[in-house]
Every structure is written in C-alpha cells, then in structure tokens.
Coordinates of C-alpha atoms and ligand atoms in Angstrom, one line a residue:
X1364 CA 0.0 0.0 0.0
X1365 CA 2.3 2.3 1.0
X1366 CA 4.9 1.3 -2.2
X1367 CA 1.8 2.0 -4.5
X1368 CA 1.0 5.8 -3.2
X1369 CA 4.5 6.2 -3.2
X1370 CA 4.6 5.9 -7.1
X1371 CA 1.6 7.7 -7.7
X1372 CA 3.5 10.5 -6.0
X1373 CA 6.5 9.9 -8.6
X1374 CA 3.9 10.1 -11.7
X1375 CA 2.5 13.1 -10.6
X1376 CA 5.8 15.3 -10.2
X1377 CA 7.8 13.2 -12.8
X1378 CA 9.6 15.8 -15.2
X1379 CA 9.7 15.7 -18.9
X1380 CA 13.1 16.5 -20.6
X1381 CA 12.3 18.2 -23.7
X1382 CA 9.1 19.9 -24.5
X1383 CA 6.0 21.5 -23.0
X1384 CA 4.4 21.9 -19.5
X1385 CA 1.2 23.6 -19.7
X1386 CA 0.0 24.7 -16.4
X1387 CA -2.9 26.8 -14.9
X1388 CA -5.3 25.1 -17.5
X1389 CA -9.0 25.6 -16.6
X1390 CA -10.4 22.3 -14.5
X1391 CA -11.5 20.0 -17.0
X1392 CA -10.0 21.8 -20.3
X1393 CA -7.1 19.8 -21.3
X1394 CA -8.8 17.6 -23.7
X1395 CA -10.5 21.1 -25.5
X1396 CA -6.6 22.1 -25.4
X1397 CA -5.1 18.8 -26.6
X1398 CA -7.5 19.4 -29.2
X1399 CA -7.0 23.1 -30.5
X1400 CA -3.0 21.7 -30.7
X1401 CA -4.1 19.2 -33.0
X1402 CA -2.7 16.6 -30.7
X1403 CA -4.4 12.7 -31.5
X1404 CA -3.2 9.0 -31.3
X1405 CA -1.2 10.2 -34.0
X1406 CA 1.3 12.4 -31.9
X1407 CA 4.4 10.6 -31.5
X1408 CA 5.5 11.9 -27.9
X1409 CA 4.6 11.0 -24.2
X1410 CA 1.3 13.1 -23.2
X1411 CA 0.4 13.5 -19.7
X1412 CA -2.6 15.1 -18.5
X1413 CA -3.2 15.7 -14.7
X1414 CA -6.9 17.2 -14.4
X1415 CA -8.4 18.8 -11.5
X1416 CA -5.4 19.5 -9.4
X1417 CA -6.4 22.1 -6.2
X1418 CA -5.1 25.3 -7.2
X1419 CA -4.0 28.2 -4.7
X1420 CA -5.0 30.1 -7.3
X1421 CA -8.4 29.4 -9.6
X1422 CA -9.4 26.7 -7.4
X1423 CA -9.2 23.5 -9.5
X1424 CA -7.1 23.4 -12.8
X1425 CA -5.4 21.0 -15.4
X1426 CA -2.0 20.5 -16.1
X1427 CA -1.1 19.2 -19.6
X1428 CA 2.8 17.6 -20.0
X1429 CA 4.3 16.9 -23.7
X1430 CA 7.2 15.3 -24.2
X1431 CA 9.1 16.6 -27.8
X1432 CA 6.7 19.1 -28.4
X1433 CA 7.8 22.7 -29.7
X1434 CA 5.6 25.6 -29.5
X1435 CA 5.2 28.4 -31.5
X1436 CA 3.6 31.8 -30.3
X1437 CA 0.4 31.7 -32.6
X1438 CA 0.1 28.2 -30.8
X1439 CA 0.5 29.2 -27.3
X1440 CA -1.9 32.0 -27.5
X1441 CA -4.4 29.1 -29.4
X1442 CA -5.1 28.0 -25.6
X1443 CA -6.8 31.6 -24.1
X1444 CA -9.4 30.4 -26.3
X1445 CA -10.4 27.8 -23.2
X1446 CA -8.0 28.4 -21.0
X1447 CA -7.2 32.4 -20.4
X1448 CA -4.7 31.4 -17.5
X1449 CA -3.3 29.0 -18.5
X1450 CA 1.2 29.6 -18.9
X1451 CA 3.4 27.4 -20.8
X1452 CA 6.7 26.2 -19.9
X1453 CA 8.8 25.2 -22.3
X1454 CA 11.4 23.0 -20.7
X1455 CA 15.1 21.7 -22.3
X1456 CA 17.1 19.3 -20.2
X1457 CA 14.9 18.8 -17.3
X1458 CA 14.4 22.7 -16.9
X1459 CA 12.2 25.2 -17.6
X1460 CA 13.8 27.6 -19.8
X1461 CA 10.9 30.4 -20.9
X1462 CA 7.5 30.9 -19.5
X1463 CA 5.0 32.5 -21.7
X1464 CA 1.2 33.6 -20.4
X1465 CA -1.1 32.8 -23.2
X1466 CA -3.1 35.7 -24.1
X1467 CA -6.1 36.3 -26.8
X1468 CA -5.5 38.2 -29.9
X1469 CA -7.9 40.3 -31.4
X1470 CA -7.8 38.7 -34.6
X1471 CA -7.3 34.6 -35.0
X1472 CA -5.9 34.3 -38.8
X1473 CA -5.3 30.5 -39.5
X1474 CA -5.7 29.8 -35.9
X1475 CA -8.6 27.7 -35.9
X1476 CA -11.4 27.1 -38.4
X1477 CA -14.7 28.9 -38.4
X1478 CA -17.3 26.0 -37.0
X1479 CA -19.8 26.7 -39.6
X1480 CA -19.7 23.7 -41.9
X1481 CA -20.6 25.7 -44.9
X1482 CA -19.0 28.6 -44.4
X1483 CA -16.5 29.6 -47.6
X1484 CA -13.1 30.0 -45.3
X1485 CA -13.2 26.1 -44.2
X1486 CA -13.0 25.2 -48.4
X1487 CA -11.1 28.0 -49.7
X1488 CA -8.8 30.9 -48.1
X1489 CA -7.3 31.4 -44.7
X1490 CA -10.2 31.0 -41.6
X1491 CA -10.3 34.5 -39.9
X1492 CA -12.3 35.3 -36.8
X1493 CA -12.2 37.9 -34.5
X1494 CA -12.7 38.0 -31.3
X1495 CA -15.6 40.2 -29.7
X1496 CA -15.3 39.4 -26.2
X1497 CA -13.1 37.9 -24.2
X1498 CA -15.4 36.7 -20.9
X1499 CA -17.4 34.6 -21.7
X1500 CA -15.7 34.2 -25.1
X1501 CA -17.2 35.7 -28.3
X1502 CA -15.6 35.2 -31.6
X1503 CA -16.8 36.6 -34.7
X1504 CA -16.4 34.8 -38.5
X1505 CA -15.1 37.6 -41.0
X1506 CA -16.2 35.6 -43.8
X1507 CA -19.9 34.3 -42.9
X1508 CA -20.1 36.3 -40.1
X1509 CA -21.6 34.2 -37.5
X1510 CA -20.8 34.2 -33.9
X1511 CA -19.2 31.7 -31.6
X1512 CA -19.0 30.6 -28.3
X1513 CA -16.3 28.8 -26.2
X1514 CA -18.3 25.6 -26.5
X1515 CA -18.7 25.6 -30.2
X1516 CA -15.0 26.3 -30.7
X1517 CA -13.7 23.5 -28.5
Ligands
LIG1053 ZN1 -17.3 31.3 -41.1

C-alpha cells in the first residue's frame, strides 16, 4: 500500500526532458486544449494530462505535460481560447527555460477554423475570426459572419 502511493507521487511530479508543460489550465479543459494543438493517437510523444489539481489560485485546474513538443507563439496564444490562465513552460534538459502567459489576440488568422460547416473559409482561403469578447468568449467569422462561443470552438 504504501509502495503503491509512493509511485503515484512519482507520476504526478515526474519531469519531462524536452518539450511543454502547460500549467494553470481551466479544471476539466485539457482535452479542448489537446484538441486546438491538434494533438491525436497520431502524436508521437509521451502526453500527460493531470486534471483537477487544487489550485492556490483558480481553485481547481489541469495540467497538460508533452514530451518533444515545440511551440510556437500563434500556438500558445491558441489556448486563451479555453483556458485564459493558463502559462506554458517550455522545458530543455529537465528545466524550464521560458515561460509564456497565453493571451487572446484580437484577430485569430489560420488559428482555428470557423465552426460553420458551410461557411466559404473552411473550403477556400485562410479562416479569420475575431474575437468580440473575451469573458465569456465571443468570436466573430469575418467571412460568414456568425458568432461563436467557447463551446462551439472546442
Ligand atoms: Zn465562417
């Protein structure tokens, strides 16, 4: 008994050595994040995903770890979309070497695609959508114009 919790201990703190810790993700996000980085049974690398961890600070949260995975800022930011908190490490060698805080741009161009099945961007051109408001999220298509929520993004 007390060999087994000692190894669940282990799992839970055991560090990566190259790629991503994503940290601060909203309790019970990680698979809408997994998803918006495109990452399936198709991604090569370890994946570990720790949900609804107490928090100090937003009570519960996620914490996403992936081994060999770069990131690059268009990427990171993807994540405000359901997770405005949320900071990724990016860790070499066992350390964290850069800390970024996701943040929202005003404009998502090739971010993600427009959830209206028919709409023009998803067959030809570059999806562009724009965000109206931040909390709760509001995102606007430039092409067909409708508007989104959180949960139809995700
Ligand atoms: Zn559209």
């Amino acid at each position: 008994m007390a060999a087994k919790k000692k190894e669940e201990g282990e799992m839970r703190v055991k560090k990566i050595e190259n790629g991503v810790v994503i940290d601060h993700v909203n309790a019970s996000k990680a698979p809408a994040v997994l998803k918006l980085l495109g990452i399936d049974s198709t991604f090569p690398g370890t994946v570990s995903i720790l949900m609804n961890i107490p928090s100090a600070k937003f009570g519960l949260k996620d914490i996403i770890k992936i081994e060999g995975k770069s990131m690059a800022e268009n990427e990171i930011n993807r994540i405000a979309l359901v997770s405005p908190h949320a900071t990724v490490n990016i860790v070499k060698d066992y350390k964290v070497v850069k800390k970024h805080a996701v943040k929202l741009p005003e404009k998502l161009e090739g971010v993600i695609r427009c959830p209206n099945a028919i709409c023009i961007s998803n067959r030809e051109g570059v999806p562009r959508l724009r965000v109206e408001q931040q909390s709760p999220l509001k995102v606007r298509c430039e092409y067909c114009e409708r508007v989104f929520t959180e949960e139809q993004l995700a």
